[in-house]
């Protein structure tokens, strides 16, 4: 599938429409993501903020990530479904959990990050780009 992408939380109170293609699709093994995913990695698609429309009330939780960036997780306050996140490292983007997106989106990880924190049983596709920690953030386009 290609854009637009749509998504909704488990109870349907929060919905999103995303007009553009993802900037990246990543599997993250940092300890914070392992907590969010119940022990495994999170799988996320990062989109340009200008392509994102979200409807419904969101609750949030902020913290400083291992990368040193301020990170805010946003979720549905009714069902607790993770929706998206924002980071000070990429203020013009929003990162959506693939599980939030509606079926048939066709997205899959092209990069795996924070492998230094992955458990020894972690399975990572050897064909995708791999980083032991956070890869460098590219400079903004002119």
PDB file of C-alpha atoms in Angstrom:
ATOM      1  CA  UNK A   1       0.000   0.000   0.000  1.00  0.00           C
ATOM      2  CA  UNK A   2       1.049   3.605  -0.411  1.00  0.00           C
ATOM      3  CA  UNK A   3      -0.151   6.838   1.174  1.00  0.00           C
ATOM      4  CA  UNK A   4      -2.520   7.793   2.523  1.00  0.00           C
ATOM      5  CA  UNK A   5      -2.144   5.596   5.576  1.00  0.00           C
ATOM      6  CA  UNK A   6      -4.868   5.432   8.197  1.00  0.00           C
ATOM      7  CA  UNK A   7      -4.914   4.162  11.749  1.00  0.00           C
ATOM      8  CA  UNK A   8      -7.015   3.876  14.844  1.00  0.00           C
ATOM      9  CA  UNK A   9      -6.546   2.813  18.432  1.00  0.00           C
ATOM     10  CA  UNK A  10      -8.154  -0.339  19.823  1.00  0.00           C
ATOM     11  CA  UNK A  11     -11.314   1.483  20.965  1.00  0.00           C
ATOM     12  CA  UNK A  12     -11.530   3.798  17.931  1.00  0.00           C
ATOM     13  CA  UNK A  13     -11.394   7.057  19.943  1.00  0.00           C
ATOM     14  CA  UNK A  14      -8.142   8.158  18.257  1.00  0.00           C
ATOM     15  CA  UNK A  15      -7.739   8.088  14.492  1.00  0.00           C
ATOM     16  CA  UNK A  16      -5.073   9.306  12.083  1.00  0.00           C
ATOM     17  CA  UNK A  17      -4.606   9.939   8.390  1.00  0.00           C
ATOM     18  CA  UNK A  18      -1.067  10.255   7.055  1.00  0.00           C
ATOM     19  CA  UNK A  19      -0.710  11.715   3.546  1.00  0.00           C
ATOM     20  CA  UNK A  20       2.979  11.012   2.834  1.00  0.00           C
ATOM     21  CA  UNK A  21       5.329   8.083   2.673  1.00  0.00           C
ATOM     22  CA  UNK A  22       7.431   7.241   5.754  1.00  0.00           C
ATOM     23  CA  UNK A  23      10.811   8.888   6.219  1.00  0.00           C
ATOM     24  CA  UNK A  24      11.955   5.648   7.872  1.00  0.00           C
ATOM     25  CA  UNK A  25      10.570   2.392   9.255  1.00  0.00           C
ATOM     26  CA  UNK A  26      12.602   1.165  12.216  1.00  0.00           C
ATOM     27  CA  UNK A  27      12.779  -1.677  14.684  1.00  0.00           C
ATOM     28  CA  UNK A  28      14.003  -0.231  18.024  1.00  0.00           C
ATOM     29  CA  UNK A  29      15.577  -2.392  20.728  1.00  0.00           C
ATOM     30  CA  UNK A  30      16.277   0.315  23.342  1.00  0.00           C
ATOM     31  CA  UNK A  31      15.218  -0.660  26.864  1.00  0.00           C
ATOM     32  CA  UNK A  32      12.418   1.935  26.892  1.00  0.00           C
ATOM     33  CA  UNK A  33      10.931   0.468  23.702  1.00  0.00           C
ATOM     34  CA  UNK A  34      11.261  -3.041  25.122  1.00  0.00           C
ATOM     35  CA  UNK A  35       9.161  -1.887  28.090  1.00  0.00           C
ATOM     36  CA  UNK A  36       6.566  -0.365  25.749  1.00  0.00           C
ATOM     37  CA  UNK A  37       6.432  -3.531  23.623  1.00  0.00           C
ATOM     38  CA  UNK A  38       6.264  -5.972  26.523  1.00  0.00           C
ATOM     39  CA  UNK A  39       9.802  -7.279  26.027  1.00  0.00           C
ATOM     40  CA  UNK A  40      10.523  -7.164  22.312  1.00  0.00           C
ATOM     41  CA  UNK A  41      11.339  -4.284  19.971  1.00  0.00           C
ATOM     42  CA  UNK A  42       8.905  -1.633  18.836  1.00  0.00           C
ATOM     43  CA  UNK A  43       8.350  -1.255  15.101  1.00  0.00           C
ATOM     44  CA  UNK A  44       7.701   2.307  14.048  1.00  0.00           C
ATOM     45  CA  UNK A  45       7.197   4.443  10.946  1.00  0.00           C
ATOM     46  CA  UNK A  46       8.388   8.055  11.056  1.00  0.00           C
ATOM     47  CA  UNK A  47       6.427  10.576   8.981  1.00  0.00           C
ATOM     48  CA  UNK A  48       6.795  14.281   8.216  1.00  0.00           C
ATOM     49  CA  UNK A  49       4.660  16.263  10.688  1.00  0.00           C
ATOM     50  CA  UNK A  50       2.987  18.151   7.827  1.00  0.00           C
ATOM     51  CA  UNK A  51       1.575  14.867   6.484  1.00  0.00           C
ATOM     52  CA  UNK A  52      -0.069  13.859   9.771  1.00  0.00           C
ATOM     53  CA  UNK A  53      -3.658  14.493  10.906  1.00  0.00           C
ATOM     54  CA  UNK A  54      -4.737  13.021  14.256  1.00  0.00           C
ATOM     55  CA  UNK A  55      -8.246  13.181  15.726  1.00  0.00           C
ATOM     56  CA  UNK A  56      -9.217  12.358  19.283  1.00  0.00           C
ATOM     57  CA  UNK A  57      -7.794  12.983  22.714  1.00  0.00           C
ATOM     58  CA  UNK A  58      -4.243  11.831  23.447  1.00  0.00           C
ATOM     59  CA  UNK A  59      -2.509  11.326  26.784  1.00  0.00           C
ATOM     60  CA  UNK A  60       1.282  11.533  26.941  1.00  0.00           C
ATOM     61  CA  UNK A  61       4.333  10.540  28.910  1.00  0.00           C
ATOM     62  CA  UNK A  62       7.703  12.261  28.497  1.00  0.00           C
ATOM     63  CA  UNK A  63      11.239  11.167  29.374  1.00  0.00           C
ATOM     64  CA  UNK A  64      14.848  11.538  28.293  1.00  0.00           C
ATOM     65  CA  UNK A  65      15.797   8.720  25.925  1.00  0.00           C
ATOM     66  CA  UNK A  66      19.148   6.925  25.961  1.00  0.00           C
ATOM     67  CA  UNK A  67      20.080   9.071  22.942  1.00  0.00           C
ATOM     68  CA  UNK A  68      19.773  12.161  25.165  1.00  0.00           C
ATOM     69  CA  UNK A  69      16.726  13.425  23.263  1.00  0.00           C
ATOM     70  CA  UNK A  70      13.508  14.477  24.974  1.00  0.00           C
ATOM     71  CA  UNK A  71      10.927  11.871  23.975  1.00  0.00           C
ATOM     72  CA  UNK A  72       7.139  11.987  24.352  1.00  0.00           C
ATOM     73  CA  UNK A  73       4.980   8.894  23.921  1.00  0.00           C
ATOM     74  CA  UNK A  74       1.332   9.592  23.060  1.00  0.00           C
ATOM     75  CA  UNK A  75      -1.445   7.086  23.619  1.00  0.00           C
ATOM     76  CA  UNK A  76      -5.215   6.772  23.830  1.00  0.00           C
ATOM     77  CA  UNK A  77      -6.323   7.545  27.405  1.00  0.00           C
ATOM     78  CA  UNK A  78      -9.340   5.227  27.042  1.00  0.00           C
ATOM     79  CA  UNK A  79      -7.753   1.993  25.800  1.00  0.00           C
ATOM     80  CA  UNK A  80      -4.043   2.707  26.390  1.00  0.00           C
ATOM     81  CA  UNK A  81      -3.135   1.896  22.767  1.00  0.00           C
ATOM     82  CA  UNK A  82       0.215   3.478  21.793  1.00  0.00           C
ATOM     83  CA  UNK A  83      -0.377   5.926  18.937  1.00  0.00           C
ATOM     84  CA  UNK A  84       2.711   7.985  18.176  1.00  0.00           C
ATOM     85  CA  UNK A  85       5.769   9.679  19.596  1.00  0.00           C
ATOM     86  CA  UNK A  86       7.753  12.854  19.111  1.00  0.00           C
ATOM     87  CA  UNK A  87      11.405  13.533  19.853  1.00  0.00           C
ATOM     88  CA  UNK A  88      13.497  16.662  20.212  1.00  0.00           C
ATOM     89  CA  UNK A  89      15.949  15.079  17.763  1.00  0.00           C
ATOM     90  CA  UNK A  90      13.390  15.191  14.959  1.00  0.00           C
ATOM     91  CA  UNK A  91      10.856  17.902  15.893  1.00  0.00           C
ATOM     92  CA  UNK A  92       9.279  18.007  12.408  1.00  0.00           C
ATOM     93  CA  UNK A  93       8.329  14.324  12.423  1.00  0.00           C
ATOM     94  CA  UNK A  94       6.009  11.972  14.254  1.00  0.00           C
ATOM     95  CA  UNK A  95       6.650   8.286  14.799  1.00  0.00           C
ATOM     96  CA  UNK A  96       3.686   5.891  14.628  1.00  0.00           C
ATOM     97  CA  UNK A  97       3.603   2.322  15.910  1.00  0.00           C
ATOM     98  CA  UNK A  98       2.912  -0.011  12.990  1.00  0.00           C
ATOM     99  CA  UNK A  99       0.280  -1.757  15.128  1.00  0.00           C
ATOM    100  CA  UNK A 100      -1.708   1.498  15.257  1.00  0.00           C
ATOM    101  CA  UNK A 101      -1.921   1.657  11.459  1.00  0.00           C
ATOM    102  CA  UNK A 102      -4.795  -0.096   9.717  1.00  0.00           C
ATOM    103  CA  UNK A 103      -4.201  -3.521   8.168  1.00  0.00           C
ATOM    104  CA  UNK A 104      -2.719  -3.689   4.708  1.00  0.00           C
ATOM    105  CA  UNK A 105      -0.226  -0.849   5.167  1.00  0.00           C
ATOM    106  CA  UNK A 106       2.616  -3.001   3.779  1.00  0.00           C
ATOM    107  CA  UNK A 107       5.327  -1.269   5.812  1.00  0.00           C
ATOM    108  CA  UNK A 108       8.268  -3.220   7.229  1.00  0.00           C
ATOM    109  CA  UNK A 109      11.501  -2.232   8.981  1.00  0.00           C
ATOM    110  CA  UNK A 110      14.464  -1.115   6.902  1.00  0.00           C
ATOM    111  CA  UNK A 111      16.667  -0.404   9.928  1.00  0.00           C
ATOM    112  CA  UNK A 112      17.191  -1.903  13.384  1.00  0.00           C
ATOM    113  CA  UNK A 113      18.558   0.380  16.130  1.00  0.00           C
ATOM    114  CA  UNK A 114      19.844   0.078  19.695  1.00  0.00           C
ATOM    115  CA  UNK A 115      21.009  -3.480  19.137  1.00  0.00           C
ATOM    116  CA  UNK A 116      23.443  -2.972  22.041  1.00  0.00           C
ATOM    117  CA  UNK A 117      20.400  -3.244  24.348  1.00  0.00           C
ATOM    118  CA  UNK A 118      18.667  -6.126  22.562  1.00  0.00           C
ATOM    119  CA  UNK A 119      18.264  -9.420  24.439  1.00  0.00           C
ATOM    120  CA  UNK A 120      20.352 -12.338  23.212  1.00  0.00           C
ATOM    121  CA  UNK A 121      17.231 -13.973  21.710  1.00  0.00           C
ATOM    122  CA  UNK A 122      16.393 -10.947  19.507  1.00  0.00           C
ATOM    123  CA  UNK A 123      15.789 -11.740  15.858  1.00  0.00           C
ATOM    124  CA  UNK A 124      16.938  -9.110  13.366  1.00  0.00           C
ATOM    125  CA  UNK A 125      16.664  -9.388   9.604  1.00  0.00           C
ATOM    126  CA  UNK A 126      20.288  -9.487   8.377  1.00  0.00           C
ATOM    127  CA  UNK A 127      19.231  -7.676   5.177  1.00  0.00           C
ATOM    128  CA  UNK A 128      18.326  -4.408   6.952  1.00  0.00           C
ATOM    129  CA  UNK A 129      20.608  -1.614   8.156  1.00  0.00           C
ATOM    130  CA  UNK A 130      21.782  -2.257  11.745  1.00  0.00           C
ATOM    131  CA  UNK A 131      23.074   0.130  14.435  1.00  0.00           C
ATOM    132  CA  UNK A 132      24.298  -0.646  17.935  1.00  0.00           C
ATOM    133  CA  UNK A 133      22.826   2.640  19.181  1.00  0.00           C
ATOM    134  CA  UNK A 134      21.041   5.666  17.707  1.00  0.00           C
ATOM    135  CA  UNK A 135      22.226   6.401  14.167  1.00  0.00           C
ATOM    136  CA  UNK A 136      23.271   9.986  13.439  1.00  0.00           C
ATOM    137  CA  UNK A 137      20.419  12.359  12.667  1.00  0.00           C
ATOM    138  CA  UNK A 138      20.886  13.754   9.168  1.00  0.00           C
ATOM    139  CA  UNK A 139      21.055  17.540   8.878  1.00  0.00           C
ATOM    140  CA  UNK A 140      17.844  19.300   7.807  1.00  0.00           C
ATOM    141  CA  UNK A 141      17.313  19.680   4.080  1.00  0.00           C
ATOM    142  CA  UNK A 142      17.749  23.202   2.710  1.00  0.00           C
TER     143      UNK A 142
END
